[in-house]
Coordinates of C-alpha atoms in Angstrom, one line a residue:
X1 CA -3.8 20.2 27.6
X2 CA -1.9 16.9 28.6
X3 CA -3.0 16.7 32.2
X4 CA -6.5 17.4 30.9
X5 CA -6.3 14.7 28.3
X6 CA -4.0 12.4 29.2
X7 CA -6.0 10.5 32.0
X8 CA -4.9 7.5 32.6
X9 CA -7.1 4.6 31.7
X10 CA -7.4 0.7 31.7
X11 CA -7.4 -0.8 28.4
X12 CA -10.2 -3.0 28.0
X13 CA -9.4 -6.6 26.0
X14 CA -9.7 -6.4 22.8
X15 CA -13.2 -6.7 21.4
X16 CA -14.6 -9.2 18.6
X17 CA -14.2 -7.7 15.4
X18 CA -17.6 -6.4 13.5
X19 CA -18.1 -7.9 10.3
X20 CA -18.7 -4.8 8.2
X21 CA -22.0 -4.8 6.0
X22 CA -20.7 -3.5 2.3
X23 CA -21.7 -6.8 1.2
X24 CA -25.0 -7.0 1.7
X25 CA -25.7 -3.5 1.2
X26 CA -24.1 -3.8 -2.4
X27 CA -25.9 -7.0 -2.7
X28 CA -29.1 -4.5 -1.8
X29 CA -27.8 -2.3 -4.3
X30 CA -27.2 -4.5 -7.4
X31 CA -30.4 -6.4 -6.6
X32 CA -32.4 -3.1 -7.2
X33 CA -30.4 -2.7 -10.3
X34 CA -31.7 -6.0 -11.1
X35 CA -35.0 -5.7 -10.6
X36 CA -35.5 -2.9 -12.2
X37 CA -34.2 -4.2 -15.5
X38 CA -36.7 -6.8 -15.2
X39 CA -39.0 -4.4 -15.3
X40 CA -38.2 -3.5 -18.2
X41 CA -37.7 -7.5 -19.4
X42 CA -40.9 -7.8 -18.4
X43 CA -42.7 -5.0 -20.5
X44 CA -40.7 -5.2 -23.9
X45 CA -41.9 -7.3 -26.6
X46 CA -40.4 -8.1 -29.3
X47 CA -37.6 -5.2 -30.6
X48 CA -38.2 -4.2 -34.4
X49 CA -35.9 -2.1 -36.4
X50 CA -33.4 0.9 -35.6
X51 CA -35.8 2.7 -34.1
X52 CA -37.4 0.4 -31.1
X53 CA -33.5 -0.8 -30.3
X54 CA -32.9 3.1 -29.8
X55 CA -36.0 3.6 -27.8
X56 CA -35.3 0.3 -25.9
X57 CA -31.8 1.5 -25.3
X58 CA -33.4 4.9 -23.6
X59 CA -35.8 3.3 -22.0
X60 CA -33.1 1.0 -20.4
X61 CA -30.8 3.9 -19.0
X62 CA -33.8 5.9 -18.1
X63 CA -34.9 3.2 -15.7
X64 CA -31.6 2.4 -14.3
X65 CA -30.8 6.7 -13.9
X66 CA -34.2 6.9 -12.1
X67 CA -32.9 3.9 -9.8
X68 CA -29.5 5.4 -9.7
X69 CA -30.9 8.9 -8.6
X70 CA -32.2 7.8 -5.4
X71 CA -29.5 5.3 -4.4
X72 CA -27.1 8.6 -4.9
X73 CA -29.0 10.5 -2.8
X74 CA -29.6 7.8 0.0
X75 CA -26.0 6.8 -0.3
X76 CA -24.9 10.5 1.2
X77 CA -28.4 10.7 3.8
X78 CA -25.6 10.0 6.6
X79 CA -27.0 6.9 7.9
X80 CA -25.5 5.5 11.1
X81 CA -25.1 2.1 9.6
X82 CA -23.4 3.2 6.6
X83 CA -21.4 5.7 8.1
X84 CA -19.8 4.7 11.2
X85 CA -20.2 0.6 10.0
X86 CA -18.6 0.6 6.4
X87 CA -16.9 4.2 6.6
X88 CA -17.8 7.7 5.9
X89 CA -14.9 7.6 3.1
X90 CA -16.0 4.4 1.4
X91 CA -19.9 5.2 1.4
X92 CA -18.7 8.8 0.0
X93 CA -16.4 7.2 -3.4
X94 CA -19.7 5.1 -3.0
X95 CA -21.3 8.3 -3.8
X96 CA -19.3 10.0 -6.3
X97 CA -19.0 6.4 -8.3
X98 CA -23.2 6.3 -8.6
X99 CA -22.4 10.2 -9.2
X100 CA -20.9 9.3 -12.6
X101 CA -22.7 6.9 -13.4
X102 CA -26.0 8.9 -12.9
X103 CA -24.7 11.2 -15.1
X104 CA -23.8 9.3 -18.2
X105 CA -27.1 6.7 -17.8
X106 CA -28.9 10.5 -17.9
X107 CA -27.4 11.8 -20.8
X108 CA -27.4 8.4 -22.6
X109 CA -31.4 8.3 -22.2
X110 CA -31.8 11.4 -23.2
X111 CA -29.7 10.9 -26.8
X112 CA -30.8 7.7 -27.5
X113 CA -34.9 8.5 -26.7
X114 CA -34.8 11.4 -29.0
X115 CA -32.7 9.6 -31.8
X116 CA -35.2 6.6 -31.4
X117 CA -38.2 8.8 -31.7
X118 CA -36.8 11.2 -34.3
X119 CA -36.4 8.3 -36.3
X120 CA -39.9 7.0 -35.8
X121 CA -41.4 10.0 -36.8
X122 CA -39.4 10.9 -39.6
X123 CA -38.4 14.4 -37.6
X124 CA -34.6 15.7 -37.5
X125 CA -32.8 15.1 -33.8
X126 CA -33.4 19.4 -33.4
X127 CA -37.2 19.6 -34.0
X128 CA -38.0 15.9 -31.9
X129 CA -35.9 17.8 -28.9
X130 CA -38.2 20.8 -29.1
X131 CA -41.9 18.8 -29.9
X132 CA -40.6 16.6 -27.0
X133 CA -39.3 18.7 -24.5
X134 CA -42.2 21.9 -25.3
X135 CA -45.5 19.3 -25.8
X136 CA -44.8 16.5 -23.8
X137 CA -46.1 16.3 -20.1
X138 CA -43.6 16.8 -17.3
X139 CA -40.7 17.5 -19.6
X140 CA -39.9 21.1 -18.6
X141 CA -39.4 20.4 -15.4
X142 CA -37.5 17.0 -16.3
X143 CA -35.2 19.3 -18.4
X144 CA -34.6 21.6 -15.5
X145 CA -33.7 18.9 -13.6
X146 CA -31.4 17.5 -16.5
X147 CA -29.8 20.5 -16.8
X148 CA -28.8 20.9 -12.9
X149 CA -28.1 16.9 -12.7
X150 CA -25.2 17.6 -15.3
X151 CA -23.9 20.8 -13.7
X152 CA -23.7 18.8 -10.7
X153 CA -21.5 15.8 -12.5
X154 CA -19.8 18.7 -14.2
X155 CA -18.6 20.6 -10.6
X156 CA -18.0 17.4 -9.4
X157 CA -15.5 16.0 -11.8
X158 CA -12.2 16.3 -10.0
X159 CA -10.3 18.8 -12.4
X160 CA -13.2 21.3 -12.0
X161 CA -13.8 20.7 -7.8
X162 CA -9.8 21.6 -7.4
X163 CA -10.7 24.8 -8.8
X164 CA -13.7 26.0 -7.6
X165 CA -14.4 26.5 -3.4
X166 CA -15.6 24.0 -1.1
X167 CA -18.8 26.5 -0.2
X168 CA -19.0 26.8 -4.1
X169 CA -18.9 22.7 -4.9
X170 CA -21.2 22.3 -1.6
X171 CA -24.1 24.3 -2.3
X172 CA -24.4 23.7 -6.4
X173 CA -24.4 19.5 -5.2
X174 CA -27.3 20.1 -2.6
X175 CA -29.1 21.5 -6.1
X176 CA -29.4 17.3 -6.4
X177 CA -32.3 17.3 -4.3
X178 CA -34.2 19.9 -6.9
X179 CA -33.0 17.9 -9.3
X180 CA -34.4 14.6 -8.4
X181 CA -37.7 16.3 -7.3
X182 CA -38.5 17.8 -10.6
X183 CA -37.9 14.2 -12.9
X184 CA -39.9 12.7 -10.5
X185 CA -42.8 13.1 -11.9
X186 CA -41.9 12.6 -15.6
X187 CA -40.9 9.3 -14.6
X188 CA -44.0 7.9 -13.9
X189 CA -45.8 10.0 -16.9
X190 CA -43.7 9.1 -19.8
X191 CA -42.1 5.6 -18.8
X192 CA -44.0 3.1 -20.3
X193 CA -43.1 0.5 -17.8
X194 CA -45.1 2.3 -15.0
X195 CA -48.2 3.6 -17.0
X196 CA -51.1 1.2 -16.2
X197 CA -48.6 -1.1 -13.9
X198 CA -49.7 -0.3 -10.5
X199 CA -47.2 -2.5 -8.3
X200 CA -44.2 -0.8 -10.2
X201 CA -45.9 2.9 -9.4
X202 CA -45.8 1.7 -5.8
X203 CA -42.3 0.7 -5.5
X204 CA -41.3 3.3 -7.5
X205 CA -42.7 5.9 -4.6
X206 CA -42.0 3.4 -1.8
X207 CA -37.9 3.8 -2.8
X208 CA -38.2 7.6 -3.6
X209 CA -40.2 8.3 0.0
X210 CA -37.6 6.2 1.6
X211 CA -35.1 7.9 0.3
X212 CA -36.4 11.0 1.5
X213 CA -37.0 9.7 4.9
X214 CA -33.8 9.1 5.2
X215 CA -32.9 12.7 4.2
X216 CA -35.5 14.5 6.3
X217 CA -34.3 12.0 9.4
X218 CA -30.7 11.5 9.3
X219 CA -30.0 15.3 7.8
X220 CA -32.3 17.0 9.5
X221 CA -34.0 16.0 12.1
X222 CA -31.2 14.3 14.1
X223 CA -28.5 16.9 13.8
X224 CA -31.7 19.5 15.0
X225 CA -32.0 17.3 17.9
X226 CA -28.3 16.8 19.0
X227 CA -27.3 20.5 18.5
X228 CA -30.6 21.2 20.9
X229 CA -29.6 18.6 23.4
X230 CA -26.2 19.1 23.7
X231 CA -25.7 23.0 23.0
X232 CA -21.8 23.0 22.1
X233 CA -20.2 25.8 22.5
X234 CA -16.5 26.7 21.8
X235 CA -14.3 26.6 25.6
X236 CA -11.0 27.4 24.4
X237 CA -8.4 27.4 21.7
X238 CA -5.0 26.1 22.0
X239 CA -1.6 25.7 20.0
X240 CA -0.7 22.5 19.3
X241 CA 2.3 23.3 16.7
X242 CA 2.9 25.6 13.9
X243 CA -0.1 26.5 12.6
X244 CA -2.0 23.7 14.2
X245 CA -4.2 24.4 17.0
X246 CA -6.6 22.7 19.0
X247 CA -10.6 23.5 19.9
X248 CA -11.9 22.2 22.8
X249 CA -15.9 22.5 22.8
X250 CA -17.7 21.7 25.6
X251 CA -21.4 20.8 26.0
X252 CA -24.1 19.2 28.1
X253 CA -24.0 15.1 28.8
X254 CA -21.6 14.1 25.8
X255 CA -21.5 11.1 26.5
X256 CA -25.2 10.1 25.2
X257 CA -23.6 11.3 22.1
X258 CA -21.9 8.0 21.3
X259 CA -19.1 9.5 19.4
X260 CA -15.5 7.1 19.6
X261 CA -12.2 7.7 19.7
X262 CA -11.6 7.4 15.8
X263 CA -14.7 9.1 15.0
X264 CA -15.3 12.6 13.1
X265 CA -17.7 15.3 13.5
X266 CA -18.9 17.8 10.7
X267 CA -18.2 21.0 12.4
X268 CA -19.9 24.4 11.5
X269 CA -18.8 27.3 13.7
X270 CA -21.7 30.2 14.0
X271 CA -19.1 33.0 13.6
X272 CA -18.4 35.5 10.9
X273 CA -17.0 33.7 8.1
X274 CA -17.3 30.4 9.4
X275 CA -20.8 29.6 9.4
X276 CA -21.7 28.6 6.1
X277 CA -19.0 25.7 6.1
X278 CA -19.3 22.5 7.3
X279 CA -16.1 20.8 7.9
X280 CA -15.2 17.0 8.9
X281 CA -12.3 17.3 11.9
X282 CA -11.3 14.0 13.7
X283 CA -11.6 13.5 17.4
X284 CA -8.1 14.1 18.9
X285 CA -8.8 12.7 22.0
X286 CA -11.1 10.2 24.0
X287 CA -14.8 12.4 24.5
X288 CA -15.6 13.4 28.2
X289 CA -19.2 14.1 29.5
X290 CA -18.3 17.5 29.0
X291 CA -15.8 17.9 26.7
X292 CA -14.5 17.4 23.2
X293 CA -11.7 18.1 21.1
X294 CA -10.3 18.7 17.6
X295 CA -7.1 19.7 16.3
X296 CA -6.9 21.4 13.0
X297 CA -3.9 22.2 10.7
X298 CA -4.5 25.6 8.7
X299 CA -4.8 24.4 5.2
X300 CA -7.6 26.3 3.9
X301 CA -9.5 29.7 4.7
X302 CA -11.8 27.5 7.5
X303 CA -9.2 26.0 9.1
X304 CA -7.1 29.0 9.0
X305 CA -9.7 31.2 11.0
X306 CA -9.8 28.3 13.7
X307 CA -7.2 30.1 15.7
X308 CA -9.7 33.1 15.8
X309 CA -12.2 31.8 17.3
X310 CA -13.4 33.3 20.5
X311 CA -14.5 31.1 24.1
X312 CA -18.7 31.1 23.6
X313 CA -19.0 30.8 20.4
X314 CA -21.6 28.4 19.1
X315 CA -21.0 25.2 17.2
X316 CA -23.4 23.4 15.1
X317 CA -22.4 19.6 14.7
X318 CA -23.6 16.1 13.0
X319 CA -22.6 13.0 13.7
X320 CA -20.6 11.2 14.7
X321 CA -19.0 9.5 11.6
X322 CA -16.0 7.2 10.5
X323 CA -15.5 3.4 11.2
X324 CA -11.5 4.1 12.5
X325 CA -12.5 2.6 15.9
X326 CA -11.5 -0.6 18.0
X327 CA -14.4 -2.5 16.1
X328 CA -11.8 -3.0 13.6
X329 CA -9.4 -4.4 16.2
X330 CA -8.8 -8.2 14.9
X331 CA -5.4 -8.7 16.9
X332 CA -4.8 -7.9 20.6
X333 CA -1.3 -6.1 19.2
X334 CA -1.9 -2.6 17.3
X335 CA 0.5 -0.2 14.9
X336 CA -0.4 3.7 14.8
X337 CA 0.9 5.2 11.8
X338 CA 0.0 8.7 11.6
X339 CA 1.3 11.5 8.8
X340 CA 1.1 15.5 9.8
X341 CA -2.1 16.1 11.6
X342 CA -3.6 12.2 10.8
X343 CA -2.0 12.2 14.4
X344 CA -5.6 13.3 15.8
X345 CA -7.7 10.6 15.4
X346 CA -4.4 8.2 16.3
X347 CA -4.1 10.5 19.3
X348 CA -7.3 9.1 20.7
X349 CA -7.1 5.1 19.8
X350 CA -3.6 5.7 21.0
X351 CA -4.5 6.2 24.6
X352 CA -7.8 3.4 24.2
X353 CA -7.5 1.5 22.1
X354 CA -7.6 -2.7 24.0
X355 CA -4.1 -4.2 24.6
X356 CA -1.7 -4.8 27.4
X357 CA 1.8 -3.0 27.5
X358 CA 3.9 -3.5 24.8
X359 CA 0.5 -4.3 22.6
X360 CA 0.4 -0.8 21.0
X361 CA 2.8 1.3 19.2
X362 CA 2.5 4.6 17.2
X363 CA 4.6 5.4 14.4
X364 CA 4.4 9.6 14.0
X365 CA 5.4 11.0 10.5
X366 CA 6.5 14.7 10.6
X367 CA 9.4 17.3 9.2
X368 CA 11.0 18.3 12.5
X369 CA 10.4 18.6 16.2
X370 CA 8.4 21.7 16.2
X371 CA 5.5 20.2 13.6
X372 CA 4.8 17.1 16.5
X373 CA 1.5 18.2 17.6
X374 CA 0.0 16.8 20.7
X375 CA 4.1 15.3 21.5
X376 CA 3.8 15.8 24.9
X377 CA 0.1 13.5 25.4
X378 CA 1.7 10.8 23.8
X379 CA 4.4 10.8 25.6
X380 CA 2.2 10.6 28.8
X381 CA 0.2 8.0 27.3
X382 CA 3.0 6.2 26.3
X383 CA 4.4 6.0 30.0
X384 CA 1.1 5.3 31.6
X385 CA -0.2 1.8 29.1
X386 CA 3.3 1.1 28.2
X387 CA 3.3 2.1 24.6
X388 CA 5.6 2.6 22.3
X389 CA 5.9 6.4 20.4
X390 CA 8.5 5.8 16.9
X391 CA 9.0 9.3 15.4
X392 CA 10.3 9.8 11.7
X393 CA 11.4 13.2 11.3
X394 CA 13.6 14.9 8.3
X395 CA 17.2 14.0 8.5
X396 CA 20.0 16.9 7.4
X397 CA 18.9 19.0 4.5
X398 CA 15.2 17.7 4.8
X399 CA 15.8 13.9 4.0
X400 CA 12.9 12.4 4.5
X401 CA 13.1 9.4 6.1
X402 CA 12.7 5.9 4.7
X403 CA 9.4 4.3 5.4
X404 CA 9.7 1.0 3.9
X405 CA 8.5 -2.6 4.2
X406 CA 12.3 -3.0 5.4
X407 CA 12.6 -0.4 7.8
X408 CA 8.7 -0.9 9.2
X409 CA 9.4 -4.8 9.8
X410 CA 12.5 -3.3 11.6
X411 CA 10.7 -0.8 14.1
X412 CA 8.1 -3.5 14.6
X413 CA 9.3 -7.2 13.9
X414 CA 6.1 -9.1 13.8
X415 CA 4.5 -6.6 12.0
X416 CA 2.4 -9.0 10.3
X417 CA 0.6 -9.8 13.5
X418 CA -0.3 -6.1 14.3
X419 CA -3.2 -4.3 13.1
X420 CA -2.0 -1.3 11.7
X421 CA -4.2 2.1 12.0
X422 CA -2.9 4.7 9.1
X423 CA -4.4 8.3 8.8
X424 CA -2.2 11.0 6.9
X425 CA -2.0 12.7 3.6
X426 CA -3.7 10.6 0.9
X427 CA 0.8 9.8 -1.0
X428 CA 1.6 9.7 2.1
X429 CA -1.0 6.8 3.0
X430 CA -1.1 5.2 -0.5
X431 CA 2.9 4.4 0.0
X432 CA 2.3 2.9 3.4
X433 CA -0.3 0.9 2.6
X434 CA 1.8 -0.8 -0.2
X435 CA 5.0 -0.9 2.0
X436 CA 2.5 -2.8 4.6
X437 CA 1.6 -5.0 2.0
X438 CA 5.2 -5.8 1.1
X439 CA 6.0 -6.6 4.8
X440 CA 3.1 -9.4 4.6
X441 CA 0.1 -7.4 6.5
X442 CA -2.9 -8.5 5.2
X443 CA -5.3 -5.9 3.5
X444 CA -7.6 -6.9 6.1
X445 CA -5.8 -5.6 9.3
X446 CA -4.9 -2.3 7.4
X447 CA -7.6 0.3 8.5
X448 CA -7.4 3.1 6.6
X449 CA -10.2 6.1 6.1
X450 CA -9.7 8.7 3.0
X451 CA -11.7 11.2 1.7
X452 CA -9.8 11.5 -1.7
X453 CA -12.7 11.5 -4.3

């Protein structure tokens, strides 16, 4: 695999840094929030008694859930410029943050409508639910869609995902969709802010169709035409280390792809017992016309079949995704930092990423000898651009060794000039960021992607 991957290459200068958009797009974001409470500024007279503060109260969250439905689902419609700009990770605890609150604007508009009505006609909290949810138009199917909306919240909450499977988690949050179809149309029945107001009723469809362009385009459509296009297939399967091995896929003109080193796919491979997954794996080196490769550490029953797969098998992918690429580059001197197998999308900014020799040095985290995957590349690499490779392996009796702001600013003495590039296990990442801190790196040159939720 070295003298395959290992090509030697000239390192372009270092690029001008992007400026990411999460600014404006939260700006977008809040300024829908915004606007759709003056909406409901707009519409409300004056407030009297328990019962119209109750019913205001609803009416308030209602609003804001409806707003917060289709920002959740746009927020995970894999959009280039969210994804690969501001970061697959960030746009996904993004996600699970307007997850939550989704949830608890839903079930608080759902309490205090019924409280607020039960006490304007005189009816107990019990009988209100049933007039209301049995008489009132669109309501069964906006219960349905309550009731899936909050098993969603409920699979997602972190205690309950760590229990269940990743197929299990995956196909109950797709139910989202359903969800957001079926109150749909209850929201423009029932909410008094859109019943007679014909500009709201507009932008109320022109954000939900949006939304759903979004979906039909970016999740369907394009990954239908890449897969066509390109027709990956599996071209061999190689050991890397213990238990980590490495899948080389090859495909027609990969290169119109557009996928970085840095970047991640969403793999599904059509086999028995692995085609119902979809699972992110990193580039672990630079894409070639023909040719790509992952490397994968058996941590789960997906990855551990990955040695099983057979030369011809056909892969199903989307993307690419992730912003871990030169864009972030801000100095012309770079710092690798990769735990376990985080070495695979280090292994491919390692051999491109801009900088003359001596500019770039990678810092690889593992127990012993035997767990460096992909050793022998770097090395290569290493000789070739004039790179650096630091190992930190287990002293006697499993040590572990110490990575601190100390011992960093000793392995790399102007660290604070370097960008630093960290991928590993999410401890393993959280105490190198703060020992980068400590050693004066600004939070800006740390580039980190996680997909702890």
């Amino acid at each position: 695999m070295t003298t395959a991957y290992a090509q030697r290459r000239v390192a372009p200068a270092p690029p001008a840094p992007r400026r990411s958009p999460a600014g404006p797009v939260l700006a977008v974001l809040w300024g829908g929030a915004a606007a759709v409470m003056a909406l409901w500024w707009h519409d409300t007279g004056s407030v009297v008694g328990t019962a119209g503060w109750l019913t205001g109260a609803g009416r308030i969250a209602g609003l804001l859930c409806g707003y917060a439905c289709a920002v959740l689902v746009g927020l995970m419609a894999r959009v280039p410029l969210l994804e690969r700009r501001i970061g697959a990770d960030r746009v996904t605890r993004w996600h699970a943050m307007a997850g939550r609150y989704t949830v608890c604007l839903l079930v608080a508009h759902v309490v205090l409508i019924l409280l607020g009505y039960a006490a304007q006609d005189g009816f107990s909290f019990l009988d209100e639910t049933l007039t209301v949810v049995l008489d009132y138009p669109e309501m069964l199917k906006a219960t349905a869609g309550t009731v899936i909306l909050v098993a969603v919240g409920i699979v997602s909450a972190r205690a309950v995902r760590r229990r269940v499977s990743h197929e299990f988690w995956y196909y109950v949050h797709l139910l989202t969709y359903a969800a957001v179809f079926l109150s749909f149309g209850h929201q423009l029945a029932l909410g008094s802010d859109f019943t007679g107001n014909r500009p709201a009723q507009a932008a109320w469809y022109a954000l939900y169709l949006g939304v759903a362009a979004l979906v039909g385009w970016f999740r369907i459509l394009t990954p239908v035409r890449l897969n066509l296009r390109h027709r990956l297939r599996v071209d061999s399967v190689h050991r890397e280390a213990p238990g980590v091995y490495s899948v080389v896929v090859r495909g027609r003109r990969l290169d119109e792809m557009g996928a970085r080193p840095g970047q991640f796919l969403r793999w599904r491979f059509l086999t028995e017992g692995m085609r119902r997954t979809s699972t992110p794996y990193s580039l672990s080196a630079p894409p070639r016309p023909d040719l790509l490769r992952i490397t994968v550490k058996a941590l789960g029953d997906h990855s551990a079949a990955v040695p099983l797969l057979r030369p011809g098998t056909r892969v199903w992918a989307e993307g690419p995704y992730g912003a871990l690429t030169a864009d972030r580059q801000t100095s012309h001197k770079s710092l690798l930092i990769a735990g376990g197998v985080g070495i695979t999308p280090l292994r491919a900014l390692f051999e491109t990423l801009p900088g003359a020799p001596g500019d770039v040095t990678l810092l690889y985290r593992a127990r012993t000898v035997e767990d460096l995957a992909l050793g022998g590349e770097l090395e290569a690499v290493a000789r070739w651009r004039g790179a650096k490779v630091l190992y930190a392996l287990n002293g006697p009796h499993g040590r572990r060794p110490d990575l601190t702001a100390h011992s960093l600013r000793a392995a790399v003495p102007d660290l604070d000039n370097h960008d630093v590039y960290l991928c590993g296990p999410h401890d393993f990442a959280r105490c190198l960021y703060e020992a980068l801190r400590t050693a004066g790196v600004p939070d800006r040159r740390i580039h980190h992607e996680s997909f702890e939720l």
